[in-house]
């Protein structure tokens, strides 16, 4: 639950969690306070929310089955592609600026 709590705003975290997951606010309050454990339904709601990846990594802990290793590597590939695309945009911008300076 700490992984989820760290991703929520400090003000009204239970309400934000409710909006993200459709889990009742009273349940969200109890979960965040540590007064209630996560049920299968709650975990499914968390995984299906925008917090899903963070929840998945928290649930997996140190476990590294083959499918999860492949998933993590694919995330790294995706991040590298985004970084490459951004670098290419920057290079093109710098080349345009250099060309404009020549004229």
PDB file of C-alpha atoms in Angstrom:
ATOM      1  CA  UNK A   1       0.000   0.000   0.000  1.00  0.00           C
ATOM      2  CA  UNK A   2       2.973   2.301   0.563  1.00  0.00           C
ATOM      3  CA  UNK A   3       3.756   2.272  -3.173  1.00  0.00           C
ATOM      4  CA  UNK A   4       0.208   3.463  -3.885  1.00  0.00           C
ATOM      5  CA  UNK A   5       0.257   6.026  -1.093  1.00  0.00           C
ATOM      6  CA  UNK A   6       3.533   7.517  -2.375  1.00  0.00           C
ATOM      7  CA  UNK A   7       1.886   8.195  -5.748  1.00  0.00           C
ATOM      8  CA  UNK A   8      -1.159   9.952  -4.301  1.00  0.00           C
ATOM      9  CA  UNK A   9      -1.385  13.647  -3.423  1.00  0.00           C
ATOM     10  CA  UNK A  10      -0.884  14.399   0.261  1.00  0.00           C
ATOM     11  CA  UNK A  11      -4.228  16.231   0.397  1.00  0.00           C
ATOM     12  CA  UNK A  12      -7.244  13.912   0.365  1.00  0.00           C
ATOM     13  CA  UNK A  13      -5.442  10.748  -0.782  1.00  0.00           C
ATOM     14  CA  UNK A  14      -8.480   8.520  -0.144  1.00  0.00           C
ATOM     15  CA  UNK A  15     -10.642  10.644  -2.433  1.00  0.00           C
ATOM     16  CA  UNK A  16      -8.003  10.512  -5.181  1.00  0.00           C
ATOM     17  CA  UNK A  17      -7.705   6.753  -4.792  1.00  0.00           C
ATOM     18  CA  UNK A  18     -11.482   6.465  -5.000  1.00  0.00           C
ATOM     19  CA  UNK A  19     -11.521   8.462  -8.244  1.00  0.00           C
ATOM     20  CA  UNK A  20      -8.759   6.323  -9.751  1.00  0.00           C
ATOM     21  CA  UNK A  21     -10.165   2.954  -8.745  1.00  0.00           C
ATOM     22  CA  UNK A  22     -13.888   3.302  -7.957  1.00  0.00           C
ATOM     23  CA  UNK A  23     -13.135   1.616  -4.620  1.00  0.00           C
ATOM     24  CA  UNK A  24     -15.441   3.157  -1.968  1.00  0.00           C
ATOM     25  CA  UNK A  25     -13.903   6.090  -0.092  1.00  0.00           C
ATOM     26  CA  UNK A  26     -14.350   4.406   3.300  1.00  0.00           C
ATOM     27  CA  UNK A  27     -12.433   1.375   2.017  1.00  0.00           C
ATOM     28  CA  UNK A  28      -9.714   3.635   0.591  1.00  0.00           C
ATOM     29  CA  UNK A  29      -9.394   5.424   3.932  1.00  0.00           C
ATOM     30  CA  UNK A  30      -9.035   2.124   5.802  1.00  0.00           C
ATOM     31  CA  UNK A  31      -6.528   0.773   3.275  1.00  0.00           C
ATOM     32  CA  UNK A  32      -4.386   3.895   3.448  1.00  0.00           C
ATOM     33  CA  UNK A  33      -4.518   3.878   7.253  1.00  0.00           C
ATOM     34  CA  UNK A  34      -3.432   0.234   7.327  1.00  0.00           C
ATOM     35  CA  UNK A  35      -6.674  -0.793   9.025  1.00  0.00           C
ATOM     36  CA  UNK A  36      -7.668  -3.104   6.186  1.00  0.00           C
ATOM     37  CA  UNK A  37      -5.826  -5.449   3.874  1.00  0.00           C
ATOM     38  CA  UNK A  38      -6.221  -5.455   0.126  1.00  0.00           C
ATOM     39  CA  UNK A  39      -8.796  -7.876  -1.212  1.00  0.00           C
ATOM     40  CA  UNK A  40      -8.504  -9.505  -4.622  1.00  0.00           C
ATOM     41  CA  UNK A  41     -11.151  -7.086  -5.920  1.00  0.00           C
ATOM     42  CA  UNK A  42      -9.240  -4.098  -4.573  1.00  0.00           C
ATOM     43  CA  UNK A  43      -5.965  -5.296  -6.084  1.00  0.00           C
ATOM     44  CA  UNK A  44      -7.671  -5.780  -9.443  1.00  0.00           C
ATOM     45  CA  UNK A  45      -9.058  -2.235  -9.247  1.00  0.00           C
ATOM     46  CA  UNK A  46      -5.586  -0.906  -8.404  1.00  0.00           C
ATOM     47  CA  UNK A  47      -3.951  -2.838 -11.244  1.00  0.00           C
ATOM     48  CA  UNK A  48      -6.530  -1.532 -13.710  1.00  0.00           C
ATOM     49  CA  UNK A  49      -6.008   2.078 -12.600  1.00  0.00           C
ATOM     50  CA  UNK A  50      -3.362   4.583 -13.662  1.00  0.00           C
ATOM     51  CA  UNK A  51      -1.379   3.313 -10.669  1.00  0.00           C
ATOM     52  CA  UNK A  52      -1.364  -0.226 -12.065  1.00  0.00           C
ATOM     53  CA  UNK A  53       2.300  -0.423 -13.029  1.00  0.00           C
ATOM     54  CA  UNK A  54       3.426   0.868  -9.624  1.00  0.00           C
ATOM     55  CA  UNK A  55       1.119  -1.621  -7.912  1.00  0.00           C
ATOM     56  CA  UNK A  56       2.432  -4.458 -10.081  1.00  0.00           C
ATOM     57  CA  UNK A  57       6.053  -3.664  -9.225  1.00  0.00           C
ATOM     58  CA  UNK A  58       5.178  -3.450  -5.522  1.00  0.00           C
ATOM     59  CA  UNK A  59       3.380  -6.796  -5.649  1.00  0.00           C
ATOM     60  CA  UNK A  60       6.242  -8.459  -7.519  1.00  0.00           C
ATOM     61  CA  UNK A  61       8.858  -7.290  -5.014  1.00  0.00           C
ATOM     62  CA  UNK A  62      12.077  -9.202  -5.715  1.00  0.00           C
ATOM     63  CA  UNK A  63      10.336 -11.949  -7.707  1.00  0.00           C
ATOM     64  CA  UNK A  64      11.640 -12.158 -11.268  1.00  0.00           C
ATOM     65  CA  UNK A  65       9.769 -14.798 -13.283  1.00  0.00           C
ATOM     66  CA  UNK A  66      10.688 -14.887 -16.971  1.00  0.00           C
ATOM     67  CA  UNK A  67       7.564 -13.001 -18.106  1.00  0.00           C
ATOM     68  CA  UNK A  68       8.261 -10.182 -15.674  1.00  0.00           C
ATOM     69  CA  UNK A  69      11.905  -9.932 -16.737  1.00  0.00           C
ATOM     70  CA  UNK A  70      10.737  -9.632 -20.378  1.00  0.00           C
ATOM     71  CA  UNK A  71       8.192  -6.995 -19.362  1.00  0.00           C
ATOM     72  CA  UNK A  72      10.851  -4.962 -17.533  1.00  0.00           C
ATOM     73  CA  UNK A  73      13.206  -5.205 -20.511  1.00  0.00           C
ATOM     74  CA  UNK A  74      10.432  -4.020 -22.820  1.00  0.00           C
ATOM     75  CA  UNK A  75       9.856  -1.024 -20.547  1.00  0.00           C
ATOM     76  CA  UNK A  76      13.587  -0.258 -20.833  1.00  0.00           C
ATOM     77  CA  UNK A  77      13.399  -0.561 -24.632  1.00  0.00           C
ATOM     78  CA  UNK A  78      10.408   1.789 -24.720  1.00  0.00           C
ATOM     79  CA  UNK A  79      12.207   4.331 -22.534  1.00  0.00           C
ATOM     80  CA  UNK A  80      15.337   4.127 -24.703  1.00  0.00           C
ATOM     81  CA  UNK A  81      13.249   4.692 -27.836  1.00  0.00           C
ATOM     82  CA  UNK A  82      11.613   7.745 -26.292  1.00  0.00           C
ATOM     83  CA  UNK A  83      15.031   9.091 -25.307  1.00  0.00           C
ATOM     84  CA  UNK A  84      16.392   8.424 -28.802  1.00  0.00           C
ATOM     85  CA  UNK A  85      13.441  10.213 -30.419  1.00  0.00           C
ATOM     86  CA  UNK A  86      13.928  13.206 -28.111  1.00  0.00           C
ATOM     87  CA  UNK A  87      17.648  13.280 -28.904  1.00  0.00           C
ATOM     88  CA  UNK A  88      16.892  13.167 -32.634  1.00  0.00           C
ATOM     89  CA  UNK A  89      14.470  16.095 -32.258  1.00  0.00           C
ATOM     90  CA  UNK A  90      17.121  18.060 -30.383  1.00  0.00           C
ATOM     91  CA  UNK A  91      19.746  17.337 -33.049  1.00  0.00           C
ATOM     92  CA  UNK A  92      17.381  18.460 -35.805  1.00  0.00           C
ATOM     93  CA  UNK A  93      16.558  21.652 -33.902  1.00  0.00           C
ATOM     94  CA  UNK A  94      20.241  22.423 -33.377  1.00  0.00           C
ATOM     95  CA  UNK A  95      20.972  21.764 -37.042  1.00  0.00           C
ATOM     96  CA  UNK A  96      18.163  24.152 -38.077  1.00  0.00           C
ATOM     97  CA  UNK A  97      19.504  26.821 -35.734  1.00  0.00           C
ATOM     98  CA  UNK A  98      23.034  26.322 -37.064  1.00  0.00           C
ATOM     99  CA  UNK A  99      21.757  26.598 -40.666  1.00  0.00           C
ATOM    100  CA  UNK A 100      19.850  29.794 -39.890  1.00  0.00           C
ATOM    101  CA  UNK A 101      23.000  31.295 -38.388  1.00  0.00           C
ATOM    102  CA  UNK A 102      24.956  30.688 -41.610  1.00  0.00           C
ATOM    103  CA  UNK A 103      22.643  32.708 -43.830  1.00  0.00           C
TER     104      UNK A 103
END
